[in-house]
């Protein structure tokens, strides 16, 4: 029967993932599809989420249900 995971294993895995993303010049994406690396990618994703939320709030306040046709 295997024992408990080694102490710090999660941090080691995360560290490896971030180093790999940096070396390969790609995104690091964590749970719930949140971009966490590079910082510029995280900022772009947040800006897009903010834009979508603002559009949704505007649609809700104008009584639109967001349906086509």
Backbone as JSON, one array per atom type, in Angstrom:
{
  "sequence": "XXXXXXXXXXXXXXXXXXXXXXXXXXXXXXXXXXXXXXXXXXXXXXXXXXXXXXXXXXXXXXXXXXXXX",
  "N": [[0.85, -1.17, 0.0], [0.7, 2.14, -0.95], [2.39, 4.95, 0.54], [1.79, 8.21, 2.02], [1.84, 11.12, -0.14], [5.01, 12.51, -1.05], [6.42, 15.08, 0.9], [5.97, 18.37, -0.21], [5.69, 17.69, -2.86], [3.65, 18.61, -4.61], [4.42, 21.29, -4.95], [6.84, 20.89, -6.25], [6.01, 19.73, -8.65], [4.46, 21.84, -9.71], [6.46, 23.78, -9.95], [8.11, 22.56, -11.87], [6.33, 22.54, -14.06], [5.99, 25.29, -14.55], [8.63, 26.02, -15.19], [8.99, 24.5, -17.51], [6.99, 25.61, -19.17], [8.04, 28.17, -19.44], [10.52, 27.64, -20.7], [9.68, 26.43, -23.1], [8.18, 28.42, -24.15], [5.35, 28.65, -23.82], [1.92, 28.53, -22.63], [1.07, 28.27, -19.17], [-1.46, 26.59, -17.65], [-3.82, 26.39, -15.14], [-6.11, 24.78, -12.84], [-9.53, 25.02, -13.77], [-9.07, 26.26, -16.15], [-7.47, 28.57, -16.04], [-5.14, 30.9, -17.04], [-1.87, 31.07, -15.95], [0.76, 31.59, -16.49], [2.57, 32.93, -19.16], [2.89, 36.06, -17.31], [1.85, 38.06, -18.99], [0.07, 36.65, -20.56], [-1.79, 35.85, -18.65], [-2.8, 38.37, -17.98], [-4.0, 39.16, -20.39], [-6.01, 37.2, -20.61], [-7.53, 37.85, -18.32], [-8.37, 40.43, -18.99], [-10.05, 39.87, -21.16], [-12.02, 38.32, -19.87], [-13.04, 40.3, -18.16], [-14.11, 42.06, -20.06], [-16.12, 40.43, -21.24], [-17.76, 40.02, -18.99], [-18.59, 42.65, -18.47], [-20.06, 43.15, -20.79], [-22.09, 41.3, -20.41], [-23.28, 42.26, -18.06], [-24.24, 44.69, -19.06], [-26.08, 43.76, -20.97], [-27.86, 42.44, -19.26], [-28.82, 44.6, -17.76], [-30.15, 46.02, -19.67], [-32.27, 44.47, -20.26], [-32.02, 42.51, -22.15], [-31.85, 39.14, -23.16], [-29.82, 37.94, -24.42], [-30.25, 36.29, -26.63], [-30.23, 35.07, -29.98], [-31.83, 36.42, -32.88]],
  "CA": [[0.0, 0.0, 0.0], [1.56, 3.31, -1.02], [2.29, 5.91, 1.62], [1.36, 9.57, 1.69], [2.73, 11.77, -1.1], [6.19, 13.15, -0.48], [6.23, 16.47, 1.28], [6.41, 19.33, -1.22], [5.56, 17.15, -4.21], [2.83, 19.52, -5.41], [5.24, 22.45, -5.3], [7.83, 20.44, -7.23], [5.32, 19.56, -9.93], [4.14, 23.18, -10.21], [7.71, 24.41, -10.37], [8.5, 21.95, -13.14], [5.4, 23.0, -15.1], [6.3, 26.68, -14.87], [9.92, 26.05, -15.9], [8.75, 23.97, -18.85], [6.24, 26.62, -19.94], [8.98, 29.25, -19.75], [11.5, 27.16, -21.68], [9.02, 26.14, -24.37], [7.44, 29.63, -24.53], [3.93, 28.33, -23.94], [1.12, 28.92, -21.47], [0.79, 27.36, -18.06], [-2.88, 26.74, -17.34], [-4.16, 25.59, -13.97], [-7.51, 24.38, -12.69], [-10.58, 25.9, -14.28], [-8.57, 26.9, -17.38], [-6.94, 29.9, -15.74], [-3.76, 31.08, -17.46], [-1.05, 31.56, -14.85], [2.07, 31.96, -17.0], [3.31, 34.07, -18.63], [2.04, 37.11, -16.76], [1.14, 38.76, -20.06], [-1.06, 35.79, -20.94], [-2.78, 35.96, -17.58], [-3.41, 39.7, -18.09], [-4.89, 39.15, -21.56], [-7.19, 36.41, -20.26], [-8.34, 38.61, -17.37], [-9.01, 41.53, -19.73], [-11.15, 39.3, -21.94], [-13.09, 37.99, -18.92], [-13.65, 41.56, -17.73], [-14.91, 42.55, -21.19], [-17.32, 39.6, -21.34], [-18.62, 40.3, -17.84], [-19.17, 43.98, -18.67], [-21.09, 43.0, -21.82], [-23.21, 40.57, -19.81], [-23.97, 43.19, -17.16], [-24.96, 45.65, -19.9], [-27.22, 43.05, -21.53], [-28.8, 42.2, -18.18], [-29.45, 45.85, -17.33], [-31.03, 46.52, -20.73], [-33.37, 43.54, -20.42], [-31.75, 41.53, -23.19], [-31.52, 37.8, -22.66], [-28.68, 37.45, -25.17], [-30.61, 35.28, -27.61], [-30.17, 35.54, -31.35], [-33.06, 36.37, -33.67]],
  "C": [[0.9, 1.24, 0.0], [1.33, 4.25, 0.15], [1.77, 7.25, 1.14], [2.33, 10.19, 0.68], [3.89, 12.47, -0.38], [5.89, 14.62, -0.2], [6.78, 17.39, 0.19], [6.27, 18.85, -2.65], [4.76, 18.08, -5.11], [3.63, 20.73, -5.87], [6.28, 22.08, -6.34], [7.2, 20.29, -8.61], [4.98, 20.92, -10.53], [5.39, 23.89, -10.7], [8.2, 23.88, -11.7], [7.63, 22.47, -14.28], [5.7, 24.43, -15.51], [7.63, 26.8, -15.61], [9.75, 25.56, -17.33], [8.01, 24.98, -19.72], [7.17, 27.76, -20.34], [9.96, 28.82, -20.84], [10.89, 26.94, -23.06], [8.2, 27.31, -24.9], [5.96, 29.3, -24.8], [3.21, 28.73, -22.66], [1.14, 27.83, -20.4], [-0.65, 27.63, -17.65], [-3.21, 25.82, -16.18], [-5.64, 25.26, -13.96], [-8.45, 25.45, -13.21], [-10.1, 26.74, -15.46], [-8.1, 28.33, -17.16], [-5.48, 29.95, -16.15], [-2.99, 31.68, -16.29], [0.35, 31.96, -15.29], [1.98, 31.98, -18.51], [2.36, 35.13, -18.09], [1.25, 37.87, -17.82], [-0.07, 37.97, -20.52], [-2.17, 35.85, -19.92], [-3.52, 37.29, -17.67], [-4.38, 39.76, -19.26], [-6.16, 38.35, -21.25], [-8.1, 37.19, -19.32], [-9.06, 39.76, -18.07], [-10.19, 41.03, -20.54], [-12.33, 38.91, -21.04], [-13.81, 39.25, -18.47], [-14.56, 42.13, -18.81], [-16.21, 41.76, -21.32], [-18.29, 39.87, -20.19], [-19.31, 41.66, -17.98], [-20.29, 43.91, -19.72], [-22.32, 42.3, -21.25], [-24.0, 41.48, -18.87], [-24.79, 44.21, -17.95], [-26.21, 44.99, -20.49], [-28.28, 42.81, -20.47], [-29.53, 43.48, -17.79], [-30.37, 46.42, -18.4], [-32.18, 45.57, -21.02], [-33.17, 42.51, -21.5], [-31.41, 40.2, -22.55], [-30.38, 37.2, -23.46], [-28.98, 36.36, -26.18], [-30.54, 35.9, -29.0], [-31.57, 35.44, -31.97], [-34.24, 36.65, -32.91]]
}
